[in-house]
């Protein structure tokens, strides 16, 4: 299920950095949940197969065209993709399903998924843990960044609108 995994993990690690939670417990739980979650997706892809994905895949942006492209890509690079998929939103959620669809060997999937999950969890947990003492500073600059994004978005919208008005209609 697509959820903001990094956000939850970083938030928990920030609390660990502030002494409110235990970092080791967070790491163990997050690694186990990451591995189990992707294995559930793997089983869904393996045993639900194409009929299930064709029927419900559109709800998670898995169109038949995307599935075909992805299956071909997985056939060439499966274990490497499973290893790094965790770091790409969207691919992280579909990774297990697609690996199951392509009938990747479960042992290979389990191994590379566990390595990827462990690296992903440790990375985001350490970012939160060591960033805990700087939360106030980050929140202070977040206001400036948010204002800059809003102003930039408005400026871009106005620029594009002006460009469209200049184009001659055919």
XYZ file of N, CA, C and O in Angstrom:
680
model
N 0.849 -1.166 0.000
C 0.000 0.000 0.000
C 0.903 1.240 0.000
O 1.811 1.351 0.800
N 0.639 2.173 -0.912
C 1.464 3.382 -0.942
C 1.221 4.253 0.292
O 0.128 4.760 0.501
N 2.211 4.379 1.103
C 2.161 5.259 2.275
C 3.491 5.989 2.361
O 4.492 5.529 1.818
N 3.507 7.116 3.027
C 4.771 7.865 3.142
C 5.730 7.199 4.121
O 5.917 7.640 5.253
N 6.333 6.109 3.691
C 7.204 5.318 4.560
C 8.367 6.102 5.119
O 8.704 5.975 6.299
N 8.998 6.926 4.264
C 10.128 7.706 4.754
C 9.694 8.656 5.857
O 10.390 8.837 6.850
N 8.531 9.257 5.671
C 8.038 10.234 6.645
C 7.833 9.588 8.010
O 8.275 10.120 9.033
N 7.174 8.439 8.020
C 6.917 7.740 9.279
C 8.227 7.288 9.914
O 8.442 7.441 11.120
N 9.112 6.768 9.085
C 10.388 6.264 9.580
C 11.254 7.403 10.132
O 11.833 7.284 11.216
N 11.323 8.509 9.397
C 12.111 9.655 9.859
C 11.504 10.224 11.136
O 12.232 10.558 12.076
N 10.183 10.318 11.189
C 9.534 10.846 12.401
C 9.849 9.973 13.615
O 10.186 10.488 14.692
N 9.750 8.662 13.444
C 10.068 7.756 14.555
C 11.530 7.899 14.958
O 11.862 7.935 16.151
N 12.416 8.021 13.977
C 13.841 8.156 14.277
C 14.151 9.494 14.947
O 15.051 9.575 15.789
N 13.414 10.534 14.598
C 13.587 11.823 15.281
C 13.234 11.663 16.762
O 13.960 12.138 17.636
N 12.130 10.976 17.030
C 11.762 10.723 18.428
C 12.829 9.899 19.135
O 13.102 10.108 20.321
N 13.447 8.975 18.413
C 14.553 8.200 19.006
C 15.737 9.114 19.285
O 16.378 9.010 20.338
N 16.016 10.025 18.361
C 17.116 10.973 18.553
C 16.878 11.911 19.721
O 17.820 12.404 20.343
N 15.620 12.147 20.034
C 15.262 12.995 21.174
C 15.122 12.196 22.464
O 14.768 12.731 23.507
N 15.384 10.880 22.378
C 15.341 10.028 23.556
C 13.964 9.511 23.923
O 13.778 8.949 25.004
N 12.986 9.665 23.042
C 11.615 9.238 23.348
C 11.322 7.809 22.888
O 10.404 7.176 23.373
N 12.066 7.309 21.897
C 11.895 5.946 21.394
C 13.258 5.279 21.287
O 14.288 5.945 21.283
N 13.239 3.962 21.140
C 14.469 3.197 21.018
C 14.773 2.968 19.534
O 13.977 2.345 18.818
N 15.925 3.445 19.061
C 16.288 3.341 17.653
C 16.395 1.886 17.207
O 15.939 1.533 16.111
N 16.952 1.024 18.019
C 17.099 -0.377 17.646
C 15.736 -1.033 17.425
O 15.549 -1.790 16.462
N 14.778 -0.726 18.278
C 13.425 -1.277 18.121
C 12.808 -0.769 16.818
O 12.188 -1.537 16.067
N 12.987 0.506 16.530
C 12.472 1.073 15.282
C 13.081 0.352 14.082
O 12.376 -0.032 13.147
N 14.395 0.168 14.102
C 15.082 -0.504 13.001
C 14.548 -1.919 12.784
O 14.219 -2.305 11.655
N 14.443 -2.683 13.853
C 13.991 -4.076 13.739
C 12.557 -4.139 13.210
O 12.264 -4.891 12.266
N 11.671 -3.358 13.792
C 10.268 -3.378 13.356
C 10.144 -2.923 11.908
O 9.441 -3.551 11.109
N 10.823 -1.845 11.547
C 10.715 -1.318 10.182
C 11.287 -2.288 9.156
O 10.714 -2.459 8.067
N 12.393 -2.929 9.469
C 12.981 -3.899 8.532
C 12.042 -5.082 8.339
O 11.761 -5.494 7.204
N 11.530 -5.609 9.422
C 10.607 -6.751 9.330
C 9.359 -6.363 8.534
O 8.942 -7.094 7.622
N 8.777 -5.224 8.852
C 7.558 -4.790 8.146
C 7.825 -4.544 6.667
O 6.980 -4.871 5.818
N 8.973 -3.979 6.347
C 9.313 -3.735 4.940
C 9.431 -5.036 4.168
O 8.926 -5.165 3.051
N 10.095 -6.003 4.756
C 10.286 -7.298 4.088
C 8.949 -8.032 3.954
O 8.612 -8.545 2.885
N 8.175 -8.055 5.023
C 6.885 -8.748 4.991
C 5.938 -8.082 3.987
O 5.254 -8.758 3.211
N 5.922 -6.752 3.968
C 5.048 -6.032 3.044
C 5.352 -6.348 1.591
O 4.442 -6.614 0.792
N 6.630 -6.325 1.235
C 6.984 -6.646 -0.149
C 6.740 -8.110 -0.479
O 6.395 -8.445 -1.617
N 6.896 -8.994 0.493
C 6.613 -10.402 0.237
C 5.114 -10.640 0.039
O 4.727 -11.496 -0.748
N 4.300 -9.857 0.712
C 2.852 -9.938 0.470
C 2.556 -9.511 -0.966
O 1.750 -10.140 -1.660
N 3.215 -8.451 -1.414
C 3.069 -8.022 -2.801
C 3.548 -9.077 -3.778
O 2.938 -9.317 -4.822
N 4.658 -9.729 -3.440
C 5.195 -10.798 -4.279
C 4.167 -11.918 -4.424
O 3.909 -12.402 -5.532
N 3.571 -12.334 -3.315
C 2.554 -13.386 -3.352
C 1.337 -12.949 -4.166
O 0.771 -13.751 -4.915
N 0.965 -11.704 -4.020
C -0.156 -11.163 -4.786
C 0.142 -11.236 -6.281
O -0.695 -11.684 -7.068
N 1.336 -10.819 -6.672
C 1.718 -10.875 -8.079
C 1.859 -12.292 -8.583
O 1.454 -12.614 -9.705
N 2.429 -13.155 -7.766
C 2.670 -14.547 -8.188
C 1.367 -15.316 -8.325
O 1.136 -16.005 -9.308
N 0.502 -15.225 -7.315
C -0.698 -16.052 -7.318
C -1.957 -15.338 -7.815
O -2.897 -15.985 -8.252
N -1.971 -14.019 -7.745
C -3.093 -13.264 -8.305
C -2.888 -13.066 -9.788
O -3.828 -13.084 -10.578
N -1.620 -12.855 -10.147
C -1.220 -12.773 -11.541
C -1.840 -11.648 -12.330
O -2.376 -10.688 -11.788
N -1.749 -11.815 -13.626
C -2.221 -10.794 -14.557
C -3.707 -10.475 -14.436
O -4.077 -9.308 -14.533
N -4.585 -11.462 -14.228
C -6.006 -11.100 -14.134
C -6.279 -10.097 -13.004
O -7.031 -9.145 -13.188
N -5.649 -10.300 -11.890
C -5.853 -9.396 -10.758
C -5.279 -8.011 -11.051
O -5.928 -6.988 -10.793
N -4.072 -7.962 -11.615
C -3.439 -6.687 -11.930
C -4.201 -5.962 -13.033
O -4.384 -4.742 -12.985
N -4.661 -6.689 -14.025
C -5.421 -6.055 -15.099
C -6.734 -5.479 -14.597
O -7.206 -4.467 -15.096
N -7.292 -6.116 -13.596
C -8.573 -5.628 -13.067
C -8.393 -4.451 -12.104
O -9.146 -3.484 -12.149
N -7.387 -4.537 -11.210
C -7.240 -3.525 -10.172
C -5.977 -2.668 -10.300
O -5.797 -1.722 -9.546
N -5.097 -3.009 -11.221
C -3.831 -2.291 -11.359
C -3.986 -0.818 -11.650
O -3.162 0.002 -11.236
N -5.046 -0.448 -12.327
C -5.256 0.963 -12.672
C -5.362 1.848 -11.425
O -5.035 3.022 -11.474
N -5.767 1.266 -10.322
C -5.904 2.049 -9.097
C -4.555 2.393 -8.474
O -4.469 3.293 -7.640
N -3.525 1.659 -8.875
C -2.175 1.978 -8.391
C -1.253 2.259 -9.581
O -0.060 2.038 -9.532
N -1.870 2.747 -10.670
C -1.148 3.205 -11.860
C -0.382 2.098 -12.574
O 0.626 2.359 -13.215
N -0.848 0.863 -12.477
C -0.238 -0.249 -13.200
C -1.107 -0.575 -14.411
O -1.954 -1.460 -14.367
N -0.913 0.151 -15.492
C -1.647 -0.081 -16.723
C -1.029 -1.273 -17.449
O 0.134 -1.611 -17.207
N -1.761 -1.914 -18.353
C -1.197 -3.051 -19.098
C 0.098 -2.681 -19.838
O 1.032 -3.485 -19.883
N 0.151 -1.488 -20.401
C 1.358 -1.056 -21.111
C 2.546 -0.943 -20.151
O 3.652 -1.394 -20.453
N 2.313 -0.362 -18.989
C 3.381 -0.245 -17.984
C 3.816 -1.619 -17.479
O 4.997 -1.848 -17.248
N 2.867 -2.493 -17.293
C 3.190 -3.844 -16.817
C 4.086 -4.550 -17.832
O 5.087 -5.159 -17.464
N 3.746 -4.472 -19.108
C 4.539 -5.137 -20.140
C 5.967 -4.587 -20.176
O 6.936 -5.360 -20.232
N 6.103 -3.270 -20.135
C 7.435 -2.657 -20.127
C 8.222 -3.072 -18.885
O 9.402 -3.392 -18.948
N 7.546 -3.042 -17.763
C 8.203 -3.356 -16.499
C 8.615 -4.816 -16.438
O 9.698 -5.139 -15.955
N 7.773 -5.697 -16.936
C 8.117 -7.124 -16.945
C 9.359 -7.378 -17.793
O 10.232 -8.154 -17.400
N 9.445 -6.721 -18.942
C 10.626 -6.882 -19.799
C 11.871 -6.364 -19.082
O 12.940 -6.984 -19.130
N 11.711 -5.236 -18.394
C 12.830 -4.658 -17.657
C 13.253 -5.573 -16.503
O 14.444 -5.790 -16.272
N 12.287 -6.114 -15.795
C 12.581 -7.032 -14.687
C 13.243 -8.313 -15.182
O 14.091 -8.882 -14.502
N 12.836 -8.778 -16.364
C 13.437 -9.996 -16.908
C 14.939 -9.804 -17.120
O 15.716 -10.731 -16.938
N 15.340 -8.583 -17.474
C 16.763 -8.306 -17.698
C 17.498 -7.946 -16.414
O 18.677 -8.248 -16.272
N 16.846 -7.242 -15.498
C 17.536 -6.656 -14.346
C 16.880 -6.942 -13.010
O 17.075 -6.175 -12.063
N 16.108 -8.005 -12.892
C 15.270 -8.272 -11.729
C 15.888 -8.057 -10.366
O 15.400 -7.254 -9.576
N 16.965 -8.756 -10.063
C 17.507 -8.684 -8.703
C 18.089 -7.308 -8.400
O 17.977 -6.823 -7.274
N 18.678 -6.659 -9.412
C 19.206 -5.304 -9.187
C 18.074 -4.330 -8.885
O 18.208 -3.462 -8.021
N 16.957 -4.494 -9.587
C 15.812 -3.611 -9.369
C 15.245 -3.828 -7.977
O 14.946 -2.876 -7.258
N 15.093 -5.078 -7.581
C 14.567 -5.378 -6.245
C 15.451 -4.734 -5.181
O 14.957 -4.202 -4.191
N 16.738 -4.743 -5.409
C 17.691 -4.178 -4.446
C 17.519 -2.672 -4.274
O 17.517 -2.168 -3.159
N 17.339 -1.941 -5.371
C 17.284 -0.476 -5.285
C 15.875 0.103 -5.339
O 15.689 1.294 -5.107
N 14.872 -0.717 -5.634
C 13.500 -0.230 -5.796
C 12.985 0.509 -4.574
O 12.180 1.424 -4.675
N 13.444 0.120 -3.441
C 13.001 0.698 -2.180
C 13.195 2.217 -2.156
O 12.466 2.935 -1.500
N 14.179 2.710 -2.878
C 14.508 4.134 -2.840
C 13.738 4.968 -3.859
O 13.965 6.167 -3.962
N 12.823 4.344 -4.605
C 12.043 5.068 -5.607
C 10.565 4.909 -5.304
O 10.021 3.802 -5.393
N 9.939 6.026 -4.968
C 8.534 5.999 -4.628
C 7.734 5.503 -5.835
O 8.011 5.862 -6.961
N 6.755 4.710 -5.615
C 5.979 4.100 -6.688
C 6.541 2.724 -7.012
O 5.831 1.729 -6.937
N 7.813 2.686 -7.340
C 8.462 1.404 -7.591
C 8.553 0.612 -6.293
O 8.400 -0.608 -6.294
N 8.757 1.326 -5.185
C 8.834 0.649 -3.883
C 7.534 -0.114 -3.612
O 7.551 -1.243 -3.165
N 6.400 0.500 -3.936
C 5.119 -0.133 -3.655
C 4.804 -1.257 -4.640
O 4.161 -2.236 -4.287
N 5.240 -1.132 -5.886
C 4.905 -2.119 -6.916
C 5.955 -3.212 -7.049
O 5.726 -4.215 -7.731
N 7.080 -3.040 -6.422
C 8.222 -3.930 -6.575
C 7.879 -5.409 -6.366
O 8.156 -6.248 -7.211
N 7.297 -5.736 -5.251
C 6.976 -7.129 -4.951
C 5.952 -7.698 -5.917
O 6.078 -8.844 -6.369
N 4.944 -6.909 -6.252
C 3.902 -7.368 -7.170
C 4.512 -7.725 -8.522
O 4.249 -8.791 -9.083
N 5.348 -6.828 -9.033
C 5.934 -7.056 -10.354
C 6.916 -8.219 -10.320
O 6.961 -9.023 -11.255
N 7.685 -8.343 -9.257
C 8.603 -9.484 -9.140
C 7.820 -10.794 -9.138
O 8.237 -11.777 -9.756
N 6.677 -10.803 -8.477
C 5.825 -11.998 -8.490
C 5.237 -12.265 -9.861
O 5.172 -13.411 -10.310
N 4.806 -11.213 -10.547
C 4.256 -11.360 -11.894
C 5.265 -11.952 -12.865
O 4.915 -12.733 -13.743
N 6.511 -11.538 -12.721
C 7.555 -12.018 -13.639
C 8.083 -13.392 -13.243
O 9.004 -13.895 -13.869
N 7.504 -13.942 -12.190
C 7.871 -15.265 -11.691
C 9.338 -15.372 -11.299
O 10.007 -16.377 -11.533
N 9.827 -14.296 -10.682
C 11.182 -14.318 -10.136
C 11.239 -15.388 -9.051
O 10.248 -15.633 -8.362
N 12.367 -16.031 -8.912
C 12.526 -17.033 -7.846
C 12.347 -16.325 -6.505
O 12.944 -15.289 -6.259
N 11.530 -16.924 -5.631
C 11.247 -16.301 -4.344
C 12.509 -16.117 -3.512
O 12.682 -15.093 -2.852
N 13.422 -17.080 -3.530
C 14.644 -16.975 -2.733
C 15.475 -15.768 -3.169
O 16.027 -15.058 -2.329
N 15.557 -15.534 -4.481
C 16.295 -14.365 -4.982
C 15.596 -13.088 -4.544
O 16.228 -12.142 -4.082
N 14.280 -13.070 -4.707
C 13.516 -11.895 -4.294
C 13.709 -11.625 -2.809
O 13.990 -10.494 -2.412
N 13.559 -12.641 -1.990
C 13.679 -12.488 -0.546
C 15.051 -11.937 -0.164
O 15.162 -10.996 0.633
N 16.097 -12.480 -0.752
C 17.459 -12.043 -0.425
C 17.685 -10.581 -0.776
O 18.106 -9.782 0.066
N 17.402 -10.224 -2.028
C 17.678 -8.852 -2.473
C 16.704 -7.852 -1.869
O 17.062 -6.712 -1.591
N 15.470 -8.270 -1.623
C 14.507 -7.413 -0.957
C 14.933 -7.140 0.485
O 14.836 -6.016 0.968
N 15.425 -8.163 1.175
C 15.873 -7.982 2.568
C 17.069 -7.033 2.633
O 17.132 -6.167 3.515
N 18.010 -7.173 1.706
C 19.164 -6.267 1.681
C 18.694 -4.837 1.407
O 19.086 -3.894 2.106
N 17.843 -4.663 0.388
C 17.333 -3.334 0.044
C 16.546 -2.718 1.182
O 16.695 -1.533 1.503
N 15.691 -3.509 1.823
C 14.880 -3.009 2.939
C 15.770 -2.577 4.100
O 15.547 -1.535 4.707
N 16.780 -3.359 4.388
C 17.683 -3.040 5.498
C 18.433 -1.739 5.239
O 18.507 -0.864 6.108
N 18.964 -1.588 4.039
C 19.693 -0.360 3.693
C 18.757 0.848 3.726
O 19.100 1.910 4.254
N 17.548 0.683 3.179
C 16.569 1.775 3.149
C 16.182 2.211 4.564
O 16.177 3.398 4.882
N 15.865 1.241 5.417
C 15.459 1.547 6.789
C 16.602 2.215 7.552
O 16.400 3.228 8.235
N 17.793 1.691 7.427
C 18.932 2.276 8.151
C 19.204 3.690 7.653
O 19.435 4.605 8.458
N 19.149 3.907 6.346
C 19.400 5.241 5.781
C 18.435 6.271 6.342
O 18.846 7.301 6.883
N 17.136 6.011 6.201
C 16.147 6.994 6.654
C 16.128 7.130 8.176
O 15.892 8.218 8.708
N 16.390 6.043 8.871
C 16.416 6.118 10.341
C 17.583 6.969 10.829
O 17.426 7.764 11.755
N 18.731 6.805 10.213
C 19.892 7.605 10.625
C 19.704 9.080 10.275
O 20.130 9.956 11.035
N 19.068 9.349 9.157
C 18.774 10.753 8.807
C 17.910 11.375 9.894
O 18.177 12.478 10.370
N 16.868 10.673 10.302
C 15.999 11.196 11.357
C 16.687 11.272 12.699
O 16.569 12.265 13.423
N 17.422 10.229 13.031
C 18.071 10.153 14.343
C 19.096 11.281 14.530
O 19.093 11.975 15.528
N 19.961 11.446 13.524
C 20.992 12.474 13.655
C 20.472 13.875 13.334
O 21.093 14.867 13.692
N 19.329 13.949 12.683
C 18.725 15.250 12.407
C 17.824 15.744 13.522
O 17.364 16.884 13.491
N 17.588 14.913 14.532
C 16.652 15.254 15.615
C 17.021 16.552 16.316
O 16.148 17.345 16.663
N 18.284 16.787 16.516
C 18.706 18.005 17.211
C 18.572 19.255 16.367
O 18.716 20.370 16.877
N 18.275 19.078 15.082
C 18.193 20.222 14.171
C 16.773 20.470 13.669
O 16.591 21.218 12.710
N 15.788 19.861 14.302
C 14.406 19.978 13.847
C 13.935 21.435 13.864
O 13.308 21.902 12.907
N 14.235 22.163 14.903
C 13.799 23.558 14.982
C 14.384 24.381 13.833
O 13.684 25.180 13.209
N 15.636 24.154 13.526
C 16.278 24.870 12.419
C 15.631 24.491 11.095
O 15.353 25.357 10.257
N 15.392 23.195 10.899
C 14.768 22.747 9.661
C 13.364 23.330 9.505
O 12.980 23.748 8.413
N 12.601 23.370 10.580
C 11.260 23.943 10.519
C 11.309 25.434 10.217
O 10.453 25.964 9.500
N 12.314 26.108 10.745
C 12.477 27.534 10.473
C 12.699 27.760 8.970
O 12.064 28.613 8.358
N 13.587 26.991 8.377
C 13.872 27.152 6.957
C 12.772 26.581 6.072
O 12.650 26.962 4.911
N 11.966 25.691 6.609
C 10.866 25.132 5.844
C 9.883 26.227 5.443
O 9.340 26.216 4.346
N 9.675 27.198 6.327
C 8.782 28.304 6.005
C 9.297 29.058 4.781
O 8.552 29.337 3.848
N 10.580 29.368 4.750
C 11.160 30.079 3.612
C 11.069 29.248 2.336
O 10.757 29.767 1.266
N 11.338 27.958 2.463
C 11.270 27.079 1.302
C 9.832 26.994 0.785
O 9.600 27.060 -0.425
N 8.876 26.884 1.682
C 7.466 26.810 1.276
C 7.034 28.072 0.553
O 6.363 28.011 -0.482
N 7.419 29.227 1.084
C 7.079 30.500 0.438
C 7.727 30.561 -0.946
O 7.087 30.961 -1.928
N 8.980 30.155 -1.054
C 9.673 30.177 -2.344
C 8.992 29.258 -3.358
O 8.851 29.619 -4.537
N 8.548 28.087 -2.916
C 7.865 27.157 -3.821
C 6.539 27.737 -4.289
O 6.206 27.670 -5.480
N 5.777 28.338 -3.389
C 4.487 28.929 -3.763
C 4.699 30.087 -4.737
O 4.054 30.161 -5.791
N 5.612 30.985 -4.427
C 5.885 32.130 -5.302
C 6.405 31.647 -6.657
O 5.968 32.127 -7.709
N 7.316 30.673 -6.645
C 7.835 30.123 -7.894
C 6.756 29.461 -8.732
O 6.727 29.615 -9.958
N 5.854 28.745 -8.091
C 4.756 28.080 -8.810
C 3.823 29.095 -9.452
O 3.411 28.929 -10.601
N 3.500 30.143 -8.726
C 2.632 31.206 -9.272
C 3.325 31.887 -10.444
O 2.713 32.126 -11.492
N 4.604 32.199 -10.273
C 5.353 32.851 -11.359
C 5.401 31.955 -12.594
O 5.214 32.430 -13.734
N 5.627 30.665 -12.408
C 5.676 29.735 -13.538
C 4.312 29.659 -14.222
O 4.227 29.664 -15.452
N 3.251 29.593 -13.441
C 1.894 29.541 -13.996
C 1.618 30.788 -14.827
O 1.111 30.700 -15.943
N 1.940 31.955 -14.287
C 1.701 33.198 -15.016
C 2.542 33.276 -16.290
O 2.074 33.728 -17.326
N 3.777 32.814 -16.220
C 4.651 32.795 -17.384
C 4.069 31.907 -18.480
O 4.001 32.301 -19.647
N 3.639 30.690 -18.106
C 3.067 29.767 -19.087
C 1.773 30.321 -19.685
O 1.531 30.175 -20.882
N 0.995 30.936 -18.874
C -0.262 31.504 -19.361
C 0.015 32.630 -20.349
O -0.648 32.747 -21.378
N 0.989 33.440 -20.068
C 1.384 34.539 -20.958
C 1.923 33.992 -22.280
O 1.607 34.514 -23.343
N 2.701 32.916 -22.213
C 3.244 32.292 -23.417
C 2.116 31.729 -24.290
O 2.166 31.827 -25.503
N 1.106 31.153 -23.669
C -0.012 30.580 -24.418
C -0.823 31.669 -25.123
O -1.325 31.469 -26.218
N -0.955 32.814 -24.493
C -1.704 33.913 -25.098
C -0.966 34.493 -26.295
O -1.576 35.024 -27.218
N 0.362 34.406 -26.294
C 1.167 34.947 -27.408
C 1.131 34.079 -28.641
O 1.377 34.546 -29.734
N 0.875 32.795 -28.481
C 0.874 31.873 -29.607
C -0.318 32.172 -30.511
O -1.442 32.315 -30.031
N -0.052 32.211 -31.823
C -1.196 32.424 -32.743
C -2.052 31.166 -32.831
O -1.534 30.049 -32.813
N -3.349 31.339 -32.866
C -4.245 30.187 -33.001
C -4.353 29.813 -34.456
O -4.394 30.662 -35.342
N -4.404 28.534 -34.710
C -4.445 28.055 -36.086
C -5.815 27.587 -36.435
O -6.591 27.099 -35.744
